[in-house]
C-alpha cells in the first residue's frame, strides 16, 4: 500500500466509522435494548435469583462480571444485523461501486459496536455500584479487566461482521444475538460450574466464555486470575485473528462476483 | 469509444442470462438499453460497473478493463441502481457528504458539492430530514445526486424512472437532460420506449439476453412503424370496403394503419373513406408500445 493509499484507507475508514456511529445512534430500538437489557438482567439476578444461589461470596460480586460479558457479547453480536442490513439493501452496491478499501465498510461497523458496548458497559458498572457491587480492584486491575473485555468485544464483533456478510437477511443474522444471549448460561457467569450436572460441567468449564469471565472476575474482586488469564487471552486473540480473516475474506468473496 | 464490450456472457446456474452482448458507447453520448423485465439489462450494467463477473467476453470503460482494473473503472464511473442505494437513517445532506468523502473530495469540497447538488435536484428544503421520510421520487433524485458527486465521466442509470409518478419522472428526465448537455456519457436502461426516445442518442433493444436491434429512435420506429391509427367498423362489409382503399392490417371489425401521427394524415384517411361511402364507427390512434416493438422485432 503506497503512502497515499494508506492515507486514503484511513480516510475511508474514518468516514465509515462516522456513518456507522451515526446510524447506530439513530437505531433507537437496538440502542435501547442494549442498555436496558443488562440493567434488567442485573436486577433479575441480584434481586430475584441471587438469594437462592450460593457462590461463597456476596452474589452481586460474583454475578456482575458475568452480566458484563453477557451484555457485551450480545451487543457485539448485534453487529451481524447492521452488516446484514447493508448487504441486503442496495447500499452495498453503492459502497462497492466506490473506489474504497473493502475492509473500511466492516471496520466502521466493528468500531460502532465497540462504542456501543463501551456505553452499555459503563452504564452497567455504574448501576452495579449503586446496587451494592463492591469490587476491590486497583487501577491496574481495572485496566487489565477492561483490556480483556475490549479484546473480547473486538473478536466477537468481527465474528458477527462475518456472520452479517453471509446472512441471507437481517432476521437470520439476528440468530447470532440469540445464541450469544444463551451461551453465558452454560458458563460460570451466573452459577459456579460445580453446581451443574456432571455431563454439563466440562462444557461449561472449557467453553471460551468461562476463562474470560473468571479472569475479569479475578481482576475485579481481587482474586489473581492465574492460568485462566492466559487461556482467556489466547481464546480472545485467536478468535480475533480468525474472525478478522474470516470476515474480510467473506466480504471480498461476496463483493467480487 | 468510452464504453466497449464484446461477447458478454453470463449464466446463473443453468439459466443463461446474457448470450453474447456487444455494445459500445461514444464519449458524450447517451445509450439506452431497452428491454422488458428479465431481459438482462441489470446484469449487463453490473458487469460494466465491475459488480458482476462475466463468464466470457471483455469490457472496458474509459480504457480500463472491468476485470483487471476494477478500481480504476470505479474511479471514473457512477452507478445509480434500480433500487435507490441511500441510507434511510441519514439525512439527504449526510448521505451526499459521506459519498463525497469516500470519493476523496476534501471536507470543504464535499460540502460545497453537496450544496450544489441539493440545489440542482430540488432537495435543499428536505436536506436535513432523514431519507426514510422522502418520497420515491426524492429518493431517486438523491440517489442520482450521490452518483454525481465526483463528476463521473460515465454514468450508469438502471431503470431511473421505473415506479415513479409522472411528475417525478419528468423531474428525473430534466436532471438527466442537464447531464447530457454537460457532456457526460450515459448508459441507461429502461422498459419504456418513450424514455429511450426522449433521452437517448442510440437505442439497443435487449431481449432474452441478446441484442435484437440497434439504432437511433427514428431507425427503430421506422422498423416498427411510427404511430398507428385504428378504425373500427359497424360490420364486415364496411371493413372490406375500407381495406380495399386503405393499406392496413385488418382484424376483427378493425383496420390498423401506420401513420405519422399528424392531424393532416388522419384527415386524409377519413376523406378517402368518405369518398368511398364508408363511415368508421370509432377512430383511435396510439404510439407503438414496447410490445409492438417486440412483436415487430422478434416476429
Ligand atoms: N443473482 C442472480 N441469480 C440468479 N438469477 C439471476 C440473478 N440475477 C439475475 N438473474 C436472472 O437473470 C435474468 C435477467 O435479469 P436482469 O439482468 O435483472 O434483467 P432486467 O434487469 O432486464 O430485468 C432474470 O431472469 C433474473 O431472474
Ligand atoms: Mg433490472
Coordinates of N, CA and C in Angstrom, one line a residue, chain A residues 54-227:
Chain A
X54 N -25.8 -19.9 46.0 CA -24.7 -19.8 46.9 C -23.4 -19.9 46.2
X55 N -22.6 -18.8 46.2 CA -21.3 -18.8 45.5 C -20.2 -18.6 46.5
X56 N -20.5 -18.6 47.7 CA -19.5 -18.4 48.7 C -19.1 -16.9 48.9
X57 N -19.6 -16.0 48.1 CA -19.3 -14.6 48.3 C -20.7 -13.9 48.2
X58 N -20.6 -12.5 48.3 CA -21.8 -11.7 48.0 C -22.2 -12.1 46.6
X59 N -23.5 -12.4 46.3 CA -23.8 -12.8 45.0 C -23.5 -11.7 43.9
X60 N -23.8 -10.5 44.3 CA -23.6 -9.4 43.3 C -22.2 -9.3 42.9
X61 N -21.3 -9.6 43.8 CA -19.8 -9.5 43.4 C -19.5 -10.6 42.5
X62 N -20.2 -11.8 42.6 CA -20.0 -12.9 41.7 C -20.5 -12.6 40.3
X63 N -21.8 -12.0 40.3 CA -22.5 -12.0 39.1 C -22.2 -10.9 38.1
X64 N -21.7 -9.7 38.7 CA -21.5 -8.6 37.8 C -20.6 -8.8 36.6
X65 N -19.4 -9.5 36.8 CA -18.6 -9.8 35.7 C -19.4 -10.7 34.6
X66 N -20.2 -11.6 35.1 CA -21.0 -12.4 34.2 C -21.9 -11.5 33.3
X67 N -22.6 -10.6 34.0 CA -23.6 -9.7 33.3 C -22.8 -8.9 32.3
X68 N -21.6 -8.4 32.7 CA -20.8 -7.6 31.7 C -20.5 -8.4 30.5
X69 N -20.1 -9.6 30.6 CA -19.8 -10.4 29.5 C -21.0 -10.8 28.6
X70 N -22.1 -11.1 29.3 CA -23.3 -11.4 28.6 C -23.8 -10.2 27.8
X71 N -23.7 -9.0 28.3 CA -24.2 -7.9 27.6 C -23.3 -7.4 26.5
X72 N -22.0 -7.5 26.7 CA -21.1 -7.1 25.7 C -21.1 -8.2 24.5
X73 N -21.3 -9.4 24.9 CA -21.4 -10.5 23.9 C -22.6 -10.3 23.0
X74 N -23.7 -9.9 23.7 CA -25.0 -9.7 23.0 C -24.8 -8.4 22.1
X75 N -24.3 -7.4 22.7 CA -24.1 -6.1 22.0 C -23.2 -6.3 20.8
X76 N -22.1 -7.0 20.9 CA -21.2 -7.3 19.8 C -21.9 -8.0 18.7
X77 N -22.7 -9.0 19.1 CA -23.3 -9.9 18.1 C -24.4 -9.1 17.3
X78 N -24.9 -8.0 17.8 CA -25.8 -7.1 17.0 C -25.1 -6.6 15.8
X79 N -23.8 -6.5 15.8 CA -23.1 -6.1 14.6 C -23.5 -6.9 13.3
X80 N -23.9 -8.2 13.6 CA -24.3 -9.0 12.4 C -25.5 -8.4 11.7
X81 N -26.4 -7.9 12.5 CA -27.6 -7.3 11.9 C -27.3 -6.1 11.1
X82 N -26.5 -5.2 11.7 CA -26.1 -4.0 11.0 C -25.4 -4.3 9.7
X83 N -24.5 -5.2 9.7 CA -23.8 -5.6 8.5 C -24.8 -6.2 7.5
X84 N -25.6 -7.1 8.0 CA -26.6 -7.8 7.1 C -27.5 -6.8 6.4
X85 N -27.9 -5.7 7.2 CA -28.7 -4.7 6.6 C -28.1 -4.0 5.4
X86 N -26.8 -3.7 5.5 CA -26.0 -3.1 4.4 C -26.0 -4.1 3.2
X87 N -25.7 -5.4 3.6 CA -25.5 -6.4 2.5 C -26.8 -6.7 1.7
X88 N -27.9 -6.6 2.4 CA -29.2 -7.0 1.7 C -30.0 -5.8 1.2
X89 N -29.6 -4.6 1.4 CA -30.2 -3.5 0.8 C -29.3 -3.0 -0.3
X90 N -29.8 -2.0 -1.1 CA -29.0 -1.5 -2.2 C -27.7 -0.9 -1.8
X91 N -27.6 -0.5 -0.5 CA -26.4 0.2 0.0 C -25.1 -0.4 -0.4
X92 N -25.0 -1.7 -0.3 CA -23.7 -2.4 -0.6 C -23.3 -2.1 -2.0
X93 N -24.2 -2.1 -3.0 CA -23.8 -1.8 -4.3 C -23.2 -0.4 -4.5
X94 N -23.8 0.5 -3.8 CA -23.3 1.9 -3.8 C -21.8 1.8 -3.2
X95 N -21.7 1.2 -2.1 CA -20.4 1.2 -1.4 C -19.4 0.5 -2.3
X96 N -19.8 -0.6 -2.9 CA -18.9 -1.4 -3.7 C -18.5 -0.7 -5.0
X97 N -19.4 0.1 -5.5 CA -19.0 0.7 -6.8 C -18.2 2.0 -6.6
X98 N -17.9 2.3 -5.3 CA -17.0 3.4 -5.0 C -15.6 2.8 -4.8
X99 N -14.6 3.7 -5.1 CA -13.2 3.2 -5.1 C -12.7 3.2 -3.6
X100 N -13.3 2.4 -2.7 CA -12.8 2.4 -1.3 C -12.3 1.0 -0.9
X101 N -11.5 1.0 0.1 CA -10.9 -0.3 0.6 C -12.0 -1.1 1.2
X102 N -11.9 -2.4 0.9 CA -13.0 -3.3 1.3 C -13.2 -3.4 2.8
X103 N -12.1 -3.3 3.6 CA -12.3 -3.5 5.0 C -12.8 -2.3 5.7
X104 N -12.9 -1.1 5.0 CA -13.4 0.1 5.6 C -14.8 -0.1 6.0
X105 N -15.6 -0.8 5.2 CA -17.0 -0.9 5.5 C -17.2 -1.7 6.8
X106 N -16.6 -2.8 6.9 CA -16.7 -3.7 8.1 C -16.1 -3.0 9.3
X107 N -14.9 -2.3 9.1 CA -14.3 -1.7 10.3 C -15.2 -0.6 10.9
X108 N -16.0 0.1 10.0 CA -16.9 1.1 10.5 C -17.9 0.4 11.5
X109 N -18.5 -0.7 11.1 CA -19.4 -1.4 11.9 C -18.8 -1.9 13.2
X110 N -17.6 -2.5 13.1 CA -17.0 -3.0 14.3 C -16.7 -1.9 15.3
X111 N -16.2 -0.7 14.8 CA -15.9 0.4 15.7 C -17.2 0.9 16.4
X112 N -18.3 1.0 15.6 CA -19.5 1.4 16.2 C -19.9 0.4 17.3
X113 N -19.7 -0.9 17.1 CA -20.0 -1.9 18.1 C -19.2 -1.6 19.4
X114 N -17.9 -1.3 19.2 CA -17.1 -1.0 20.4 C -17.6 0.2 21.2
X115 N -18.0 1.2 20.4 CA -18.5 2.4 21.1 C -19.8 2.1 21.8
X116 N -20.7 1.3 21.2 CA -22.0 0.9 21.8 C -21.7 0.1 23.1
X117 N -20.8 -0.8 23.0 CA -20.5 -1.6 24.2 C -19.8 -0.9 25.3
X118 N -19.0 0.1 24.9 CA -18.4 0.9 25.9 C -19.4 1.7 26.7
X119 N -20.4 2.2 26.0 CA -21.5 2.9 26.7 C -22.3 2.0 27.6
X120 N -22.7 0.8 27.1 CA -23.5 -0.1 27.9 C -22.7 -0.6 29.1
X121 N -21.4 -0.9 28.9 CA -20.6 -1.4 30.0 C -20.5 -0.3 31.1
X122 N -20.3 0.9 30.7 CA -20.2 2.0 31.7 C -21.5 2.1 32.5
X123 N -22.6 2.0 31.8 CA -23.9 2.1 32.5 C -24.1 0.9 33.4
X124 N -23.7 -0.3 33.0 CA -23.9 -1.5 33.8 C -23.0 -1.3 35.1
X125 N -21.7 -0.9 34.9 CA -20.9 -0.7 36.0 C -21.4 0.3 37.0
X126 N -21.9 1.4 36.5 CA -22.4 2.4 37.4 C -23.6 1.9 38.2
X127 N -24.5 1.2 37.4 CA -25.7 0.7 38.1 C -25.3 -0.4 39.1
X128 N -24.3 -1.2 38.8 CA -24.0 -2.3 39.7 C -23.4 -1.7 41.0
X129 N -22.6 -0.6 40.9 CA -22.1 0.0 42.1 C -23.2 0.6 42.9
X130 N -24.2 1.1 42.3 CA -25.4 1.6 43.0 C -26.1 0.5 43.7
X131 N -26.1 -0.7 43.1 CA -26.8 -1.8 43.7 C -26.0 -2.6 44.7
X132 N -24.8 -2.2 45.0 CA -24.0 -2.8 46.0 C -22.8 -3.6 45.6
X133 N -22.5 -3.5 44.3 CA -21.3 -4.2 43.8 C -20.0 -3.5 44.5
X134 N -19.2 -4.3 45.1 CA -18.0 -3.8 45.8 C -16.7 -4.4 45.3
X135 N -16.3 -3.9 44.1 CA -15.0 -4.5 43.7 C -13.9 -4.0 44.5
X136 N -12.8 -4.8 44.6 CA -11.6 -4.3 45.3 C -10.4 -4.3 44.4
X137 N -10.6 -3.7 43.2 CA -9.6 -3.7 42.2 C -8.8 -2.4 42.2
X138 N -7.5 -2.5 42.0 CA -6.7 -1.3 41.8 C -6.8 -0.9 40.4
X139 N -6.2 0.3 40.1 CA -6.3 0.9 38.7 C -5.7 -0.1 37.7
X140 N -4.7 -0.8 38.1 CA -4.1 -1.8 37.1 C -5.0 -2.9 36.9
X141 N -5.7 -3.4 37.9 CA -6.7 -4.5 37.7 C -7.8 -4.1 36.8
X142 N -8.3 -2.8 37.0 CA -9.4 -2.3 36.2 C -8.9 -2.3 34.7
X143 N -7.7 -1.8 34.5 CA -7.2 -1.6 33.2 C -7.1 -3.0 32.5
X144 N -6.6 -4.0 33.3 CA -6.5 -5.3 32.7 C -7.8 -5.9 32.4
X145 N -8.8 -5.7 33.3 CA -10.2 -6.2 33.0 C -10.8 -5.6 31.8
X146 N -10.6 -4.3 31.7 CA -11.2 -3.6 30.6 C -10.5 -3.9 29.3
X147 N -9.2 -4.1 29.4 CA -8.4 -4.5 28.2 C -8.9 -5.8 27.7
X148 N -9.1 -6.8 28.6 CA -9.5 -8.1 28.1 C -10.9 -8.1 27.5
X149 N -11.8 -7.3 28.2 CA -13.2 -7.2 27.6 C -13.2 -6.5 26.3
X150 N -12.3 -5.6 26.1 CA -12.2 -4.9 24.8 C -11.8 -5.9 23.7
X151 N -10.8 -6.7 24.1 CA -10.4 -7.7 23.1 C -11.5 -8.7 22.8
X152 N -12.3 -9.1 23.8 CA -13.4 -10.0 23.7 C -14.5 -9.4 22.7
X153 N -14.8 -8.1 23.0 CA -15.8 -7.4 22.2 C -15.3 -7.3 20.7
X154 N -14.0 -7.0 20.6 CA -13.5 -6.8 19.3 C -13.5 -8.1 18.5
X155 N -13.2 -9.2 19.1 CA -13.2 -10.5 18.5 C -14.6 -10.9 18.1
X156 N -15.5 -10.7 19.0 CA -16.9 -11.1 18.7 C -17.5 -10.2 17.7
X157 N -17.2 -9.0 17.7 CA -17.7 -8.0 16.7 C -17.3 -8.4 15.3
X158 N -16.0 -8.8 15.2 CA -15.6 -9.3 13.9 C -16.2 -10.6 13.4
X159 N -16.4 -11.5 14.4 CA -17.1 -12.7 14.1 C -18.5 -12.4 13.6
X160 N -19.2 -11.5 14.3 CA -20.6 -11.1 14.0 C -20.6 -10.4 12.6
X161 N -19.5 -9.6 12.3 CA -19.5 -9.0 11.0 C -19.4 -10.0 9.9
X162 N -18.6 -11.1 10.2 CA -18.5 -12.2 9.2 C -19.9 -12.9 9.0
X163 N -20.6 -13.1 10.1 CA -21.9 -13.7 10.0 C -22.9 -12.8 9.2
X164 N -22.8 -11.5 9.5 CA -23.6 -10.5 8.8 C -23.3 -10.5 7.3
X165 N -22.1 -10.7 6.9 CA -21.8 -10.8 5.5 C -22.4 -11.9 4.7
X166 N -22.5 -13.1 5.4 CA -23.1 -14.2 4.7 C -24.6 -14.4 5.0
X167 N -25.1 -13.7 5.9 CA -26.5 -13.9 6.3 C -27.4 -13.5 5.1
X168 N -28.5 -14.3 4.9 CA -29.4 -14.0 3.8 C -30.4 -12.8 4.1
X169 N -30.5 -12.6 5.4 CA -31.4 -11.5 5.8 C -31.0 -11.0 7.2
X170 N -31.6 -9.8 7.5 CA -31.3 -9.3 8.9 C -31.8 -10.2 9.9
X171 N -33.0 -10.8 9.6 CA -33.6 -11.7 10.6 C -32.7 -12.9 10.9
X172 N -32.1 -13.5 9.8 CA -31.3 -14.7 10.1 C -30.0 -14.2 10.8
X173 N -29.5 -13.0 10.5 CA -28.3 -12.5 11.2 C -28.6 -12.4 12.7
X174 N -29.8 -12.2 13.1 CA -30.1 -11.9 14.5 C -30.0 -13.2 15.3
X175 N -30.0 -14.4 14.6 CA -29.8 -15.7 15.3 C -28.6 -15.6 16.2
X176 N -27.5 -15.0 15.7 CA -26.3 -14.9 16.4 C -26.5 -14.3 17.8
X177 N -27.3 -13.2 17.8 CA -27.5 -12.5 19.0 C -28.2 -13.4 20.0
X178 N -29.2 -14.2 19.5 CA -29.9 -15.1 20.4 C -28.9 -16.1 21.0
X179 N -28.0 -16.6 20.1 CA -27.0 -17.6 20.6 C -26.1 -17.0 21.7
X180 N -25.7 -15.8 21.4 CA -24.8 -15.1 22.4 C -25.5 -14.8 23.7
X181 N -26.8 -14.6 23.6 CA -27.6 -14.3 24.8 C -27.7 -15.6 25.7
X182 N -27.6 -16.7 25.0 CA -27.8 -18.0 25.6 C -26.5 -18.6 26.2
X183 N -25.5 -18.5 25.4 CA -24.2 -19.1 25.7 C -23.7 -18.9 27.2
X184 N -23.8 -17.7 27.7 CA -23.2 -17.4 29.0 C -23.9 -18.2 30.1
X185 N -25.1 -18.7 29.9 CA -25.8 -19.5 30.9 C -25.1 -20.9 31.1
X186 N -24.4 -21.3 30.0 CA -23.6 -22.5 30.1 C -22.1 -22.2 30.4
X187 N -21.9 -21.2 31.3 CA -20.6 -20.9 31.7 C -20.6 -20.6 33.2
X188 N -19.5 -20.1 33.7 CA -19.5 -19.7 35.1 C -20.1 -18.4 35.4
X189 N -20.9 -17.8 34.4 CA -21.4 -16.4 34.6 C -22.3 -16.3 35.8
X190 N -23.2 -17.2 35.9 CA -24.3 -17.0 36.9 C -24.2 -18.0 38.1
X191 N -23.8 -19.2 37.8 CA -23.6 -20.1 38.9 C -22.3 -20.9 38.7
X192 N -21.7 -21.3 39.8 CA -20.4 -22.0 39.6 C -20.6 -23.3 38.9
X193 N -19.8 -23.7 37.9 CA -20.0 -24.9 37.2 C -20.1 -26.1 38.0
X194 N -19.5 -26.1 39.2 CA -19.5 -27.3 40.1 C -21.0 -27.7 40.4
X195 N -21.9 -26.7 40.4 CA -23.3 -27.0 40.8 C -24.1 -27.5 39.6
X196 N -23.5 -27.6 38.4 CA -24.2 -28.1 37.3 C -24.1 -29.6 37.2
X197 N -25.0 -30.3 36.4 CA -25.0 -31.8 36.3 C -23.6 -32.1 35.7
X198 N -23.1 -33.3 36.1 CA -21.7 -33.7 35.8 C -21.5 -33.7 34.2
X199 N -22.5 -34.1 33.4 CA -22.2 -34.1 32.0 C -22.0 -32.7 31.4
X200 N -22.6 -31.7 32.1 CA -22.5 -30.3 31.6 C -21.3 -29.6 32.1
X201 N -20.7 -30.1 33.2 CA -19.6 -29.4 33.7 C -18.4 -29.2 32.8
X202 N -18.0 -30.2 32.0 CA -16.9 -30.0 31.1 C -17.2 -28.9 30.1
X203 N -18.4 -29.0 29.6 CA -18.8 -28.0 28.6 C -18.6 -26.6 29.2
X204 N -19.2 -26.4 30.3 CA -19.2 -25.1 31.0 C -17.8 -24.7 31.3
X205 N -16.9 -25.6 31.7 CA -15.6 -25.2 32.1 C -14.7 -24.9 31.0
X206 N -14.9 -25.5 29.8 CA -14.0 -25.4 28.7 C -14.5 -24.5 27.6
X207 N -15.7 -24.0 27.7 CA -16.1 -23.1 26.6 C -15.4 -21.7 26.9
X208 N -15.2 -21.0 25.8 CA -14.3 -19.8 25.9 C -14.7 -18.8 26.8
X209 N -16.1 -18.7 27.0 CA -16.5 -17.6 27.9 C -16.1 -17.7 29.3
X210 N -16.0 -19.0 29.8 CA -15.7 -19.2 31.2 C -14.3 -18.6 31.6
X211 N -13.2 -18.9 30.9 CA -12.0 -18.3 31.4 C -12.0 -16.8 31.3
X212 N -12.7 -16.2 30.3 CA -12.8 -14.8 30.2 C -13.5 -14.2 31.4
X213 N -14.6 -14.8 31.8 CA -15.4 -14.4 32.9 C -14.6 -14.5 34.2
X214 N -13.9 -15.7 34.3 CA -13.1 -15.9 35.6 C -12.0 -14.9 35.7
X215 N -11.4 -14.5 34.5 CA -10.3 -13.6 34.6 C -10.8 -12.2 35.0
X216 N -11.9 -11.8 34.3 CA -12.5 -10.4 34.7 C -12.9 -10.4 36.1
X217 N -13.5 -11.5 36.6 CA -14.0 -11.6 38.0 C -12.7 -11.5 38.9
X218 N -11.7 -12.3 38.5 CA -10.5 -12.3 39.3 C -9.9 -10.8 39.5
X219 N -9.8 -10.1 38.4 CA -9.3 -8.8 38.4 C -10.2 -7.9 39.3
X220 N -11.5 -8.0 39.1 CA -12.4 -7.1 39.8 C -12.5 -7.3 41.3
X221 N -12.6 -8.6 41.7 CA -12.8 -8.8 43.1 C -11.6 -9.4 43.8
X222 N -10.5 -9.2 43.1 CA -9.2 -9.3 43.8 C -8.7 -10.7 44.0
X223 N -9.1 -11.7 43.2 CA -8.5 -13.0 43.2 C -7.6 -13.1 42.0
X224 N -6.4 -13.5 42.1 CA -5.5 -13.5 41.0 C -6.0 -14.5 39.9
X225 N -6.1 -14.1 38.7 CA -6.7 -14.9 37.7 C -5.9 -16.1 37.3
X226 N -4.6 -16.1 37.6 CA -3.7 -17.2 37.3 C -3.8 -17.7 35.9
X227 N -3.9 -19.0 35.7 CA -3.9 -19.7 34.4 C -5.1 -19.2 33.5

